[in-house]
Amino acid sequence: MSEQATRTSGYMQQDQQLRQEIESYLFYDAQLLDEWRLEEWSEHFCEDARYMVPALDNPDGDYHDSLFLISDDYLTLMSRVSQLKGRNAWVENPLSKTRRLITNVQASEDSDKRIHVRANFAIWRFHQGLSLTYVGRYEHTLARVDNGLKFKVRKSILDMETLRPHGRISIIL
Amino acid sequence: MTIDDLIIDDAEDRRFRVERSVFTKQQILDEEKENIFNRCWLYAGHESELPEPETFLARKIANKPIILTRAKDGEIRAFLNACTHRGNLVCREKAGKGKLLRCFYHSWAFNLEGELAALPGPEAYSGSWKKEDMGLTPVPRVESYRGLIFICHDENVEPLAEYLGDVTEYIDLMLDFTDAESEIAKGEQNYCIGANWKLLVENSFDSYHGLPTHGRYFGKFLNDVKLDSGSWSELNDGDSLGGRSYAFKNGHALTENPARPTPLQIRSQEELADIKKRLTAKYGEERANRITGFNRNIFIFPNLFLIAYWRTIRTFYPVSPDYMEINAWCLLPTNDSPQLKQNRLENFISFLGPAGFGTPDDVAALEGCQKGFAATNRDPGWSDISRGMGKDIADSTDERQMRTFWREWQRRMATQETPVDILDNSDAKK
C-alpha cells in the first residue's frame, strides 16, 4: 500500500475534480453508516479488502505483527456487518445514534489507478446515556470497479491516547 | 454492617450471595485499596517489554504511576514515578532507552538503579540532606515468575512463588505452548468499563455467560468465516462445555474447557500440528495434550487474567466504584512463522478487546449490571453466585471460581481475623 501520495510533506497541487469526487464518496459513506444502512455500505468493498483500526499506542504498526483493535479481512468485515444488523450484538442493541464529520480530504491516484485518500474524522456515538467522540484520520485505498469506487483498504487511525472513556468500538469507524 | 455481613456463604443451604453495596460504595473501594491493592502481588509487565539493559517503561498500576527499569546490571526494578524533590512525574514517556530519568521541573536526574545521579547546584544543600538519600522511592518488592513481573507495595508479603502456589502448574501450561521464548506483541488494548472492577473478575472466567452473551461469535461469526463450528453449534445456552473449574489458595482460580476450534486452528492447522509434535518431543504426549487440548482462563488474585486460548494478559484497576481501567496484551512465541503470528493476532482481536466480537458485549453487560445496582428498594439487594454449589467436582459453567474470589476478597477485607476457608469442603479442588 503506497502512502506516498497521502503523506507528502509539502503542499501538493491536488486534482480538484478527484478531490471533489472522493469527498462526495466519503460523505455518502458517512451517511450510510450514520443511517445504519450497513448492507448497502458493505457493497463498497473489494473481496480482498481489509478494514483496520490500529492500537492507539501503535498507530503506525503493521497488522502482520502488531495487535490491532480491528484487522478484518473481507469475510470478517462482512460478518461484522451482519452481526451488527442482528439481534445479539448486545452492545448495539438497541442501535446507537452516530454523527460523522469528515474534513480535510486529500486524494491522489497512482499509476495503477488506485486512489489514495487521506481525511480527518470526528464521530460521535450516543447510547444509553453515553456521549463518546472518536477522532482520527482515514488512510484509505480505493479502486475503480464497475463504474464505481470500492475500498481496497479502509484504515481508521484514532488520535486518542486510550479508549477511555470510550471502552469499546462497537460502531464502524 | 460489617464486611462479614456482605457475603452469605451457606454451604448447607447451597446459597452464595453478595450484597450489591460492594459494587457501589466508595468506602468499600477505599478499603480495597488498602487491604487488597496495597497488600497483594500485582502484575506489572512482562520481561520482554524491557528487552535489554538501560530500558524503562512507565505505566499506572492500580492507579499509581510506576516506573519499571532494567538497569545496566540487567536487574528489573520498580519505583514510584514521583520525584523525591517535589513530586513531579519523573518519567513522562510510556517506554524508552537511556541511562537517566530526568525530572524536567528542577532537572534532578536519576539513574535506572534509582539513585539521584545529578542535580543543579547541589552545594546549596547542607545539614542532614544527603544526595544518596534522595533516590527514587522503590516499590518494596519486585519478583518475576517466568517472565511475568509482579510488584507489591507491602514489603512483608510472602514471596511471589509462594503467593501463586499451585496455580503455577496452570500458568506453566499456558506458557509452555511454545518451545521458544514468548514476548509481548506491539500494540496494547487500553480501555475502560463503567462498572465495578469485581464484575470483570467474575466475567473473565464466567463460562455460563459464554453462549448467551456471545452468540454472535459462537453462533454467527464462526459460520460466517466458513469455519465448521460443529462442536460449538451443538451447544445451547446453559449447556455444560464439558469443562471444570479449580480453586487455589489465596483466591486464585481458573476455568478449563476442552479446546474447540476457532479460525486459528483451521487456518494454521499444519503449523500448530508441527508445534504439537515438538511439544510432545519435549514434554511427552500427556503433557502436550494438556497444553494444547484446553482453553484456560486463569485468575491470579486480585486482578490478573491469563487467557490461554487468545494468548491474552489482562489486568484492570478500579478508579471509582463504578469505573475501571483495563490493559491487555498479546503474548506470542518468538519463533512463529509470520502467517501464524498474524493468525494468532487476528484470532485474539476477533473475540477479545474493545472492538472484538466478544468483549464489547461484556462491556455492555457489566455497565448494565452497574446501572441495575441502582434499582433498589430500601436495601441494596443481592447478587447470586450459588450455581453448582455443593458439587464435588465443579463444572466450568458453575460459579465456584467466583466464590473462590469472593471468599478471598472477604478474608482480606474483614476487619477482624475471621476464619474463612476459601477451599471449603463443598467447593474444594479435587
mmCIF file of N, CA, C and O in Angstrom, chain B residues 341-372:
data_model
loop_
_atom_site.group_PDB
_atom_site.id
_atom_site.type_symbol
_atom_site.label_atom_id
_atom_site.label_comp_id
_atom_site.label_asym_id
_atom_site.label_seq_id
_atom_site.Cartn_x
_atom_site.Cartn_y
_atom_site.Cartn_z
ATOM 1 N N LYS B 341 1.790 -15.950 13.235
ATOM 2 C CA LYS B 341 1.734 -14.779 14.121
ATOM 3 C C LYS B 341 0.507 -13.937 13.788
ATOM 4 O O LYS B 341 -0.275 -13.561 14.673
ATOM 5 N N GLN B 342 0.332 -13.660 12.491
ATOM 6 C CA GLN B 342 -0.813 -12.851 12.076
ATOM 7 C C GLN B 342 -2.129 -13.541 12.438
ATOM 8 O O GLN B 342 -3.062 -12.904 12.936
ATOM 9 N N ASN B 343 -2.178 -14.857 12.214
ATOM 10 C CA ASN B 343 -3.409 -15.581 12.534
ATOM 11 C C ASN B 343 -3.712 -15.545 14.031
ATOM 12 O O ASN B 343 -4.865 -15.437 14.434
ATOM 13 N N ARG B 344 -2.672 -15.649 14.853
ATOM 14 C CA ARG B 344 -2.901 -15.587 16.302
ATOM 15 C C ARG B 344 -3.425 -14.212 16.706
ATOM 16 O O ARG B 344 -4.330 -14.087 17.532
ATOM 17 N N LEU B 345 -2.808 -13.154 16.131
ATOM 18 C CA LEU B 345 -3.232 -11.794 16.466
ATOM 19 C C LEU B 345 -4.684 -11.567 16.050
ATOM 20 O O LEU B 345 -5.484 -11.013 16.806
ATOM 21 N N GLU B 346 -5.021 -12.026 14.837
ATOM 22 C CA GLU B 346 -6.391 -11.820 14.360
ATOM 23 C C GLU B 346 -7.383 -12.635 15.172
ATOM 24 O O GLU B 346 -8.519 -12.206 15.405
ATOM 25 N N ASN B 347 -6.952 -13.814 15.605
ATOM 26 C CA ASN B 347 -7.838 -14.633 16.422
ATOM 27 C C ASN B 347 -8.144 -13.944 17.753
ATOM 28 O O ASN B 347 -9.289 -13.900 18.203
ATOM 29 N N PHE B 348 -7.110 -13.388 18.356
ATOM 30 C CA PHE B 348 -7.271 -12.647 19.616
ATOM 31 C C PHE B 348 -8.312 -11.550 19.439
ATOM 32 O O PHE B 348 -9.313 -11.483 20.164
ATOM 33 N N ILE B 349 -8.084 -10.674 18.433
ATOM 34 C CA ILE B 349 -8.953 -9.491 18.350
ATOM 35 C C ILE B 349 -10.316 -9.798 17.730
ATOM 36 O O ILE B 349 -11.217 -8.976 17.822
ATOM 37 N N SER B 350 -10.464 -10.989 17.126
ATOM 38 C CA SER B 350 -11.806 -11.309 16.645
ATOM 39 C C SER B 350 -12.752 -11.522 17.823
ATOM 40 O O SER B 350 -13.954 -11.325 17.687
ATOM 41 N N PHE B 351 -12.220 -11.864 18.983
ATOM 42 C CA PHE B 351 -13.099 -12.062 20.148
ATOM 43 C C PHE B 351 -12.845 -11.034 21.243
ATOM 44 O O PHE B 351 -13.759 -10.373 21.715
ATOM 45 N N LEU B 352 -11.566 -10.910 21.644
ATOM 46 C CA LEU B 352 -11.263 -10.105 22.821
ATOM 47 C C LEU B 352 -10.821 -8.703 22.453
ATOM 48 O O LEU B 352 -10.184 -8.493 21.435
ATOM 49 N N GLY B 353 -11.109 -7.791 23.331
ATOM 50 C CA GLY B 353 -10.690 -6.416 23.127
ATOM 51 C C GLY B 353 -11.867 -5.542 22.768
ATOM 52 O O GLY B 353 -12.941 -6.033 22.402
ATOM 53 N N PRO B 354 -11.643 -4.230 22.854
ATOM 54 C CA PRO B 354 -12.769 -3.291 22.766
ATOM 55 C C PRO B 354 -13.456 -3.233 21.411
ATOM 56 O O PRO B 354 -14.480 -2.581 21.286
ATOM 57 N N ALA B 355 -12.900 -3.892 20.380
ATOM 58 C CA ALA B 355 -13.590 -3.896 19.090
ATOM 59 C C ALA B 355 -13.814 -5.311 18.586
ATOM 60 O O ALA B 355 -14.143 -5.510 17.429
ATOM 61 N N GLY B 356 -13.609 -6.308 19.438
ATOM 62 C CA GLY B 356 -13.817 -7.693 19.036
ATOM 63 C C GLY B 356 -15.301 -8.043 19.005
ATOM 64 O O GLY B 356 -16.169 -7.185 19.203
ATOM 65 N N PHE B 357 -15.575 -9.327 18.747
ATOM 66 C CA PHE B 357 -16.965 -9.773 18.699
ATOM 67 C C PHE B 357 -17.395 -10.382 20.032
ATOM 68 O O PHE B 357 -18.444 -11.006 20.128
ATOM 69 N N GLY B 358 -16.562 -10.241 21.051
ATOM 70 C CA GLY B 358 -16.913 -10.725 22.376
ATOM 71 C C GLY B 358 -16.953 -9.593 23.399
ATOM 72 O O GLY B 358 -18.001 -9.248 23.947
ATOM 73 N N THR B 359 -15.782 -8.983 23.613
ATOM 74 C CA THR B 359 -15.621 -8.017 24.707
ATOM 75 C C THR B 359 -16.651 -6.885 24.731
ATOM 76 O O THR B 359 -17.162 -6.560 25.805
ATOM 77 N N PRO B 360 -16.978 -6.253 23.580
ATOM 78 C CA PRO B 360 -17.924 -5.123 23.685
ATOM 79 C C PRO B 360 -19.254 -5.511 24.312
ATOM 80 O O PRO B 360 -19.883 -4.693 24.998
ATOM 81 N N ASP B 361 -19.665 -6.757 24.097
ATOM 82 C CA ASP B 361 -20.926 -7.180 24.705
ATOM 83 C C ASP B 361 -20.755 -7.434 26.204
ATOM 84 O O ASP B 361 -21.694 -7.243 26.977
ATOM 85 N N ASP B 362 -19.547 -7.856 26.613
ATOM 86 C CA ASP B 362 -19.260 -7.931 28.048
ATOM 87 C C ASP B 362 -19.280 -6.533 28.670
ATOM 88 O O ASP B 362 -19.796 -6.326 29.771
ATOM 89 N N VAL B 363 -18.685 -5.586 27.951
ATOM 90 C CA VAL B 363 -18.689 -4.201 28.439
ATOM 91 C C VAL B 363 -20.127 -3.739 28.648
ATOM 92 O O VAL B 363 -20.480 -3.165 29.685
ATOM 93 N N ALA B 364 -20.976 -4.040 27.654
ATOM 94 C CA ALA B 364 -22.384 -3.632 27.756
ATOM 95 C C ALA B 364 -23.071 -4.337 28.923
ATOM 96 O O ALA B 364 -23.867 -3.730 29.647
ATOM 97 N N ALA B 365 -22.731 -5.619 29.135
ATOM 98 C CA ALA B 365 -23.362 -6.370 30.220
ATOM 99 C C ALA B 365 -22.943 -5.817 31.576
ATOM 100 O O ALA B 365 -23.771 -5.625 32.477
ATOM 101 N N LEU B 366 -21.639 -5.540 31.734
ATOM 102 C CA LEU B 366 -21.155 -5.080 33.031
ATOM 103 C C LEU B 366 -21.675 -3.674 33.342
ATOM 104 O O LEU B 366 -22.022 -3.368 34.482
ATOM 105 N N GLU B 367 -21.726 -2.830 32.310
ATOM 106 C CA GLU B 367 -22.289 -1.495 32.538
ATOM 107 C C GLU B 367 -23.780 -1.596 32.857
ATOM 108 O O GLU B 367 -24.304 -0.827 33.664
ATOM 109 N N GLY B 368 -24.428 -2.590 32.240
ATOM 110 C CA GLY B 368 -25.837 -2.815 32.559
ATOM 111 C C GLY B 368 -26.015 -3.265 34.002
ATOM 112 O O GLY B 368 -26.946 -2.826 34.690
ATOM 113 N N CYS B 369 -25.126 -4.132 34.484
ATOM 114 C CA CYS B 369 -25.188 -4.566 35.889
ATOM 115 C C CYS B 369 -25.029 -3.363 36.816
ATOM 116 O O CYS B 369 -25.778 -3.185 37.782
ATOM 117 N N GLN B 370 -24.022 -2.528 36.501
ATOM 118 C CA GLN B 370 -23.754 -1.384 37.372
ATOM 119 C C GLN B 370 -24.984 -0.468 37.436
ATOM 120 O O GLN B 370 -25.342 0.031 38.494
ATOM 121 N N LYS B 371 -25.636 -0.283 36.274
ATOM 122 C CA LYS B 371 -26.858 0.530 36.273
ATOM 123 C C LYS B 371 -27.947 -0.161 37.085
ATOM 124 O O LYS B 371 -28.693 0.486 37.820
ATOM 125 N N GLY B 372 -28.008 -1.496 36.935
ATOM 126 C CA GLY B 372 -29.029 -2.253 37.647
ATOM 127 C C GLY B 372 -28.868 -2.165 39.161
ATOM 128 O O GLY B 372 -29.850 -2.294 39.901
#
